[in-house]
Short mmCIF file of C-alpha atoms in Angstrom, two decimals:
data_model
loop_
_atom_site.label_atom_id
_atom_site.label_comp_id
_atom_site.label_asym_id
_atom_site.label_seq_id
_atom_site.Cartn_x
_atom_site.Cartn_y
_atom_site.Cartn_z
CA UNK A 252 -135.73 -16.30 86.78
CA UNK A 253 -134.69 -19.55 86.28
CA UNK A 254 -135.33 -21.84 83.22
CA UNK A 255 -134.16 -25.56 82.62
CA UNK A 256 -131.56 -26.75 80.49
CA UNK A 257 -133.08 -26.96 76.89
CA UNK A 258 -131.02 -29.05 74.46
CA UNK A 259 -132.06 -26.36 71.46
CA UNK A 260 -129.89 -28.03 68.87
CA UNK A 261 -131.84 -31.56 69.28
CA UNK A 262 -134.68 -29.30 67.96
CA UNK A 263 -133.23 -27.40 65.16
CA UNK A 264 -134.57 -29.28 62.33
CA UNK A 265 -137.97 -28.16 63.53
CA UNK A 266 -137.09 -24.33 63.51
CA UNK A 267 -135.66 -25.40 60.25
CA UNK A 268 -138.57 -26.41 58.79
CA UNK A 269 -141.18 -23.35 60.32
CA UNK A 270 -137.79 -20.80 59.08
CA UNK A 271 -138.39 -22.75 55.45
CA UNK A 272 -142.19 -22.06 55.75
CA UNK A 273 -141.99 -18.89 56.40
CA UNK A 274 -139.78 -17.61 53.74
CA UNK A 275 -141.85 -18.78 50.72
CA UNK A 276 -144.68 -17.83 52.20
CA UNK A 277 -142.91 -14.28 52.23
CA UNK A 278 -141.36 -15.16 48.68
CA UNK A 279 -145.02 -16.38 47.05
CA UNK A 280 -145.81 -12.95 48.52
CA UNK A 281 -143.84 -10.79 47.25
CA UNK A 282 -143.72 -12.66 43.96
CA UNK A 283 -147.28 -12.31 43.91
CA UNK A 284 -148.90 -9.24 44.99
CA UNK A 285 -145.05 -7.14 46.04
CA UNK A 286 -144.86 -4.51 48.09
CA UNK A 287 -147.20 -1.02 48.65
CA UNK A 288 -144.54 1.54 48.05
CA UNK A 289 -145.33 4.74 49.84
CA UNK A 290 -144.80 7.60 47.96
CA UNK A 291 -141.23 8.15 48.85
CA UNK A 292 -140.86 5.33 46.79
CA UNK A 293 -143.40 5.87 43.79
CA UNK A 294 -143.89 9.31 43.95
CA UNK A 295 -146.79 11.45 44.15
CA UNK A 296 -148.42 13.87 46.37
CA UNK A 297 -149.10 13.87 50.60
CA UNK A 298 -152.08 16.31 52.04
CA UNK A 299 -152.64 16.82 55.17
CA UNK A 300 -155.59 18.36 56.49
CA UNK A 301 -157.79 19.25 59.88
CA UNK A 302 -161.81 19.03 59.22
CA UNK A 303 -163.79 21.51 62.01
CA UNK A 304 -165.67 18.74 62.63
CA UNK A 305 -164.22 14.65 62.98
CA UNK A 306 -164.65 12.66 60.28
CA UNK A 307 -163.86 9.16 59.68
CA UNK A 308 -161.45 7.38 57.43
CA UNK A 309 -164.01 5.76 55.41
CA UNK A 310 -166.16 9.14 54.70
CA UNK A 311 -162.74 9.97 53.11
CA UNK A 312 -162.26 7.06 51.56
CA UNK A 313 -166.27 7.32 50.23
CA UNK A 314 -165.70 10.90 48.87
CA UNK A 315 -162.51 10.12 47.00
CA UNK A 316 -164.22 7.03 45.30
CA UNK A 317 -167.00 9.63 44.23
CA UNK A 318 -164.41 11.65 42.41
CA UNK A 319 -163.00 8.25 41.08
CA UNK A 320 -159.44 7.74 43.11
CA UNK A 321 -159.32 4.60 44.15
CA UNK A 322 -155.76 4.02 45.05
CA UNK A 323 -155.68 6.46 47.43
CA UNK A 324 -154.32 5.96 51.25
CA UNK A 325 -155.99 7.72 53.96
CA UNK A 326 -154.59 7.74 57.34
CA UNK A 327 -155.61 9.52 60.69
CA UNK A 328 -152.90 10.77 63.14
CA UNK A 329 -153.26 10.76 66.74
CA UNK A 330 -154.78 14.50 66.87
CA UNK A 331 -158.00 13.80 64.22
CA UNK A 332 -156.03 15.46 61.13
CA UNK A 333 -156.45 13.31 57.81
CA UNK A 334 -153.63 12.48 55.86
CA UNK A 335 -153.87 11.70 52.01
CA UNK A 336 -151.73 9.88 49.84
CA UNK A 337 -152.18 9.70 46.18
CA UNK A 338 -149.91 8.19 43.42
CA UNK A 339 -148.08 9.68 40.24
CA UNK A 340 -150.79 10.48 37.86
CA UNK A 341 -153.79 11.10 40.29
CA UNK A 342 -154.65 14.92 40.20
CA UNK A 343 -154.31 16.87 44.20
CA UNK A 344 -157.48 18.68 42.35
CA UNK A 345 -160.10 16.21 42.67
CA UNK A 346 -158.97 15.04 46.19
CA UNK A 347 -159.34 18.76 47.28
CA UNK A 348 -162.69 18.36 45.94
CA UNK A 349 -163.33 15.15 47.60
CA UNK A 350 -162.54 17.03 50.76
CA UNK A 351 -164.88 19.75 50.15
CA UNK A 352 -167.38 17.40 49.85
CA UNK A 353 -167.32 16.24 53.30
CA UNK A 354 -166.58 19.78 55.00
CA UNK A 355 -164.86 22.86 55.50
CA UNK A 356 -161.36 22.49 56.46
CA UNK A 357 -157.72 23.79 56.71
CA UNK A 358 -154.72 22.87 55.05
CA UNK A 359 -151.87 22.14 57.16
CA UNK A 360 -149.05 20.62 54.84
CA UNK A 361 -148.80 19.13 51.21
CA UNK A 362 -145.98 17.35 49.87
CA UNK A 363 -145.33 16.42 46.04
CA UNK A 364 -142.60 14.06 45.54
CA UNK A 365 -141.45 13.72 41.42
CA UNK A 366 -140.69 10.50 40.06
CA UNK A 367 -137.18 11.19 39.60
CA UNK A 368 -136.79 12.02 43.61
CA UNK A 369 -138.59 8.54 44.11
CA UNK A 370 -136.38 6.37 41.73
CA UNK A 371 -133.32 7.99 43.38
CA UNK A 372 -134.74 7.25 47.08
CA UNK A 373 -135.29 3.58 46.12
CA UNK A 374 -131.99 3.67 44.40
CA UNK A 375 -130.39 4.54 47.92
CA UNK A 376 -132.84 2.21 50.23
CA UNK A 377 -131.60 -0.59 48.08
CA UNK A 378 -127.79 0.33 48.42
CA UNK A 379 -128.57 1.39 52.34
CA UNK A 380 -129.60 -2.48 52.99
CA UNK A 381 -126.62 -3.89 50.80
CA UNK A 382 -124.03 -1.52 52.98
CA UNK A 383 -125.38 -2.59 56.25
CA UNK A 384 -125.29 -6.37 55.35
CA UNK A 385 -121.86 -6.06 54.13
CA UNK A 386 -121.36 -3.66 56.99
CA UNK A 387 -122.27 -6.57 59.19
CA UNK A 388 -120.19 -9.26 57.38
CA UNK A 389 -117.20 -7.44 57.52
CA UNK A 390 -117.84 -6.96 61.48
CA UNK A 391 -118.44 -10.58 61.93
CA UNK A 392 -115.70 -11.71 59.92
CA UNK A 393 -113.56 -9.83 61.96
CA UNK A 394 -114.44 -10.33 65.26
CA UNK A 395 -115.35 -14.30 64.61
CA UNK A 396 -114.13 -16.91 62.43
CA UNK A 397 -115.80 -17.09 58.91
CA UNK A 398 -118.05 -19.56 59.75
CA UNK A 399 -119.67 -17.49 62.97
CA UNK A 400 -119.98 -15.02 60.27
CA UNK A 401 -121.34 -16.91 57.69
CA UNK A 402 -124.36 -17.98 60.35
CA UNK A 403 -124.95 -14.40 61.57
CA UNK A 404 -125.52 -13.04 58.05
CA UNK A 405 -127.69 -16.05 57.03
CA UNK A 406 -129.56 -16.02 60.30
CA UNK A 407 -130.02 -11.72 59.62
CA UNK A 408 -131.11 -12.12 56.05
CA UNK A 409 -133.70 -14.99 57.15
CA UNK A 410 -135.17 -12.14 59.42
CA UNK A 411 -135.10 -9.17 57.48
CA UNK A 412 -136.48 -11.63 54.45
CA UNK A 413 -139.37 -12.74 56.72
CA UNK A 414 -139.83 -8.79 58.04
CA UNK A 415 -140.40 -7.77 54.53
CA UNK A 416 -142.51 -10.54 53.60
CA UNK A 417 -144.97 -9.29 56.36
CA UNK A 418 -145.21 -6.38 55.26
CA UNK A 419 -146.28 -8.00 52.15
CA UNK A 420 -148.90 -9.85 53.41
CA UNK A 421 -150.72 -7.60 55.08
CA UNK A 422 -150.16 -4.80 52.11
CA UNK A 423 -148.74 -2.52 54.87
CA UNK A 424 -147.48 0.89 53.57
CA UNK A 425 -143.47 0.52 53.22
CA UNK A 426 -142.18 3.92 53.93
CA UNK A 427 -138.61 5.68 54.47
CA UNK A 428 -139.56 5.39 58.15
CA UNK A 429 -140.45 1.52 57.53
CA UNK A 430 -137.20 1.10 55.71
CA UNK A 431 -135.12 2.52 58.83
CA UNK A 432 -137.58 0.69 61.47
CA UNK A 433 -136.15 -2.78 59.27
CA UNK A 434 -132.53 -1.68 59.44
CA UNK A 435 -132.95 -1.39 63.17
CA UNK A 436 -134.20 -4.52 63.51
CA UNK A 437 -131.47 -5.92 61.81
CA UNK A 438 -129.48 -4.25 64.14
CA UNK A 439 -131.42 -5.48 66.87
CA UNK A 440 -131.27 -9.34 65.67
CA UNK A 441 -127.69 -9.03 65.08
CA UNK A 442 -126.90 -7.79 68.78
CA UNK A 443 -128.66 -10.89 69.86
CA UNK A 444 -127.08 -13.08 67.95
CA UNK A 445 -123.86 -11.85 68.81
CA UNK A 446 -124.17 -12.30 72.50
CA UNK A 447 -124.56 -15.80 71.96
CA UNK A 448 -121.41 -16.06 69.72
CA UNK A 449 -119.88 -14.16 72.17
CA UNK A 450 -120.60 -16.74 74.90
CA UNK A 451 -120.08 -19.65 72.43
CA UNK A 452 -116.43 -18.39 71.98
CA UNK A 453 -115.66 -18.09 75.79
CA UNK A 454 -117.17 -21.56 76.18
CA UNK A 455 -114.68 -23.15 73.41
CA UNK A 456 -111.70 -21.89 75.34
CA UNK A 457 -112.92 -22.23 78.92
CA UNK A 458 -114.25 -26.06 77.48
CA UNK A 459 -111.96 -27.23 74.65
CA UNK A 460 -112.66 -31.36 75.44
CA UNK A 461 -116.42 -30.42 75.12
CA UNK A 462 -118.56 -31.03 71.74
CA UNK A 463 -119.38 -27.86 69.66
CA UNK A 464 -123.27 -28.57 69.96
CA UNK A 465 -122.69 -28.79 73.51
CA UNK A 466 -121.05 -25.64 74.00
CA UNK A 467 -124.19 -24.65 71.96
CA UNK A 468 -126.64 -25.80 73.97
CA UNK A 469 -124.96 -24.48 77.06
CA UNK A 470 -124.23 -20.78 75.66
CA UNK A 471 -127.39 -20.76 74.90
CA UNK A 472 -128.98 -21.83 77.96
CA UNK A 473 -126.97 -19.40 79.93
CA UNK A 474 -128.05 -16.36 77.48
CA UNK A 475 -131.55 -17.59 77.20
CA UNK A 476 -133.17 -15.49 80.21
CA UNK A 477 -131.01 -12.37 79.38
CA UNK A 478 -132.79 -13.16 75.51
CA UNK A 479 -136.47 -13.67 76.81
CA UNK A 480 -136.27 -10.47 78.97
CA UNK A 481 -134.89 -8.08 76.46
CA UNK A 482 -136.80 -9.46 73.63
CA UNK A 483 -139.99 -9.14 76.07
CA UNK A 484 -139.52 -5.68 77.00
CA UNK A 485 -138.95 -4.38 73.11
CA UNK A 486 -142.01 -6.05 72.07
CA UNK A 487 -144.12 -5.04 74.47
CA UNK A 488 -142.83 -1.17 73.90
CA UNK A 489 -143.84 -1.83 70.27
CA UNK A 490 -146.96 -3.37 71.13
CA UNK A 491 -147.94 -0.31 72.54
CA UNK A 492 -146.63 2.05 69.60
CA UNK A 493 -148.78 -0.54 67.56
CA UNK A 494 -152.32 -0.15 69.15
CA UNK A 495 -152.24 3.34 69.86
CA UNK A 496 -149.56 5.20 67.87
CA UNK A 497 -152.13 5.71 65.16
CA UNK A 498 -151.79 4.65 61.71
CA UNK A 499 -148.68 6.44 60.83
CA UNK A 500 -146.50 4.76 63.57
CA UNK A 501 -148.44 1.80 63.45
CA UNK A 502 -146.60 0.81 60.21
CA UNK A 503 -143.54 1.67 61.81
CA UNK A 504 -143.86 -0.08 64.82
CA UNK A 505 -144.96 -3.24 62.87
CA UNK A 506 -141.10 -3.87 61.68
CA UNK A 507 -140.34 -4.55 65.60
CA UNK A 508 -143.23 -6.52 66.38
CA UNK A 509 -142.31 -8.87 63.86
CA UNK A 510 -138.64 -8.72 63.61
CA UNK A 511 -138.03 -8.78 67.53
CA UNK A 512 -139.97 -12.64 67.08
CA UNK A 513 -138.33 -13.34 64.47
CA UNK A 514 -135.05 -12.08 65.89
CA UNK A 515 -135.03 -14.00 69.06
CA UNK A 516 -135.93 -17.68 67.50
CA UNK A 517 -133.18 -17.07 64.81
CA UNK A 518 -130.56 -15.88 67.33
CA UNK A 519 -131.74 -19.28 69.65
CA UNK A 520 -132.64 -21.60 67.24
CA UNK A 521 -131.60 -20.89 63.81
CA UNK A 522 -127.80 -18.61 64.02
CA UNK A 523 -125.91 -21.48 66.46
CA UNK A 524 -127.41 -23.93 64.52
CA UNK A 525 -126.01 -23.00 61.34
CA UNK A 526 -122.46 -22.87 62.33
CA UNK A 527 -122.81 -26.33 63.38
CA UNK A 528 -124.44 -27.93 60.42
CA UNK A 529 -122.33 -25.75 57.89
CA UNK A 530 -119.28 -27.26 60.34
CA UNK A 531 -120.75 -30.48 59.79
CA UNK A 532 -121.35 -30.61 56.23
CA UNK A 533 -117.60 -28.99 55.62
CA UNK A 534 -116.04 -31.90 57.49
CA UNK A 535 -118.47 -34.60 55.07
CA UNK A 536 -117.03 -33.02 52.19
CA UNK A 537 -113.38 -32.53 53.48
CA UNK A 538 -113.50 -36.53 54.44
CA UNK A 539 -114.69 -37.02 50.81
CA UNK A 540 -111.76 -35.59 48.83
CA UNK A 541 -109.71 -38.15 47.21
CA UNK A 542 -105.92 -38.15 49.23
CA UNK A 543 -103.12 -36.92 46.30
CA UNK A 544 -100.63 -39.73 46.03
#
């Protein structure tokens, strides 16, 4: 597979600009209408149950609006069994009477989760994302200059920002699962963006007369097909998990859909290009320092 020579950082304002969009869309959001918590997060109680006959999500969803929950999310698995999901505050009671409205069935699990458990889990989700940032930073910083560093963590938080923000829009369910589906993600964007830095940094010593956003373009270029195929092949595995994993891994499933997009443009478009213009901007302001006499 071969592709022609793409000068990527001639369009970097442009990826700029739809990177800019994107994250206050996520921001207006998340500012607006946040995030639906699943109960690991809230609290509250998960029953899970297998009618002798098939019914539908929305016959669920009818008989719990009878008995007045309306907050309630109602999931089917791959095998027909209903899953409820009802907030701190809402009584199991009345959605076990919702469910005897509809038909006989038989309980296979229920789950109550205290608000005290919930504050603690979001307590750790939040300090789980903060360690694997700073996880990352450290790694970068290490194995690449500052600056290479400084672009890989901006380039991750763009797409774990944007990731999020998703989930915001469409009001998916954000889960335990969801949380760890993210991480990986970030994970998986960071890989990607390595490789490039990777091949940026044998470029600058093989090339050392040649222009940094040269030795951009090129290490890019000549990562670009190894990029497309990967990226391809984990999108279209979570493509699949999407459309017929079933609700449950749907949600989880979503995180790569978006992030693996996401991902790839940053670690082509956006992570290189960073480096460079923060390069730029520090030689402006270097050149602009009054000489001590």
């Amino acid at each position: 597979m071969r592709i022609k020579y793409i000068h990527f950082i001639k369009y970097r304002y442009y990826s700029y600009v739809i990177s800019i969009i994107l994250i206050l869309l996520s921001a207006f959001s998340l500012y607006s209408r946040g995030l639906n918590l699943g109960l690991d997060f809230t609290g509250g109680t998960m029953i899970e149950v297998r009618f002798q006959t098939p019914v539908s999500v929305k016959q669920v969803d009818d008989a719990l609006y009878k008995v007045n929950i309306k907050d309630a999310v109602v999931q089917r698995t791959n095998t027909g069994d209903i899953i409820v999901k009802i907030r701190v505050g809402e009584k199991p009671s009345l959605v076990e009477k919702a469910l005897n409205s509809i038909g006989s069935y038989k309980l296979l699990q229920r789950e109550d989760i205290g608000s005290v458990v919930s504050g603690e889990l979001r307590k750790k989700a939040v300090w789980a994302i903060i360690t694997a940032l700073v996880g990352i930073l450290i790694y970068l910083s290490f194995r690449y200059e500052f600056l290479f560093a400084l672009g890989g963590i901006l380039a991750l938080a763009h797409d774990v920002f944007i990731v999020v923000g998703a989930y915001s829009w469409t009001y998916k369910e954000v889960s335990l699962d969801v949380l760890a589906s993210i991480l990986v993600v970030a994970g998986y964007s960071i890989t990607d963006t390595v490789v490039v830095f990777d091949r940026i940094r044998e470029n600058l010593k093989l090339r050392k007369g040649m222009d940094l956003s040269e030795i951009i373009n090129l290490s890019v270029n000549q990562n670009i097909v190894r990029t497309i195929m990967t990226s391809s092949t984990v999108f279209l595995s979570s493509l699949g998990l999407y459309l017929f994993g079933g609700s449950v891994l749907s949600d989880i499933s979503f995180a790569f859909l978006i992030g693996v997009v996401v991902g790839t443009l940053s670690s082509i478009f956006v992570a290189s290009a960073l480096v460079l213009d923060i390069k730029i901007l520090l030689r402006k302001i270097k050149k602009q320092k009054p000489k001590s006499i």
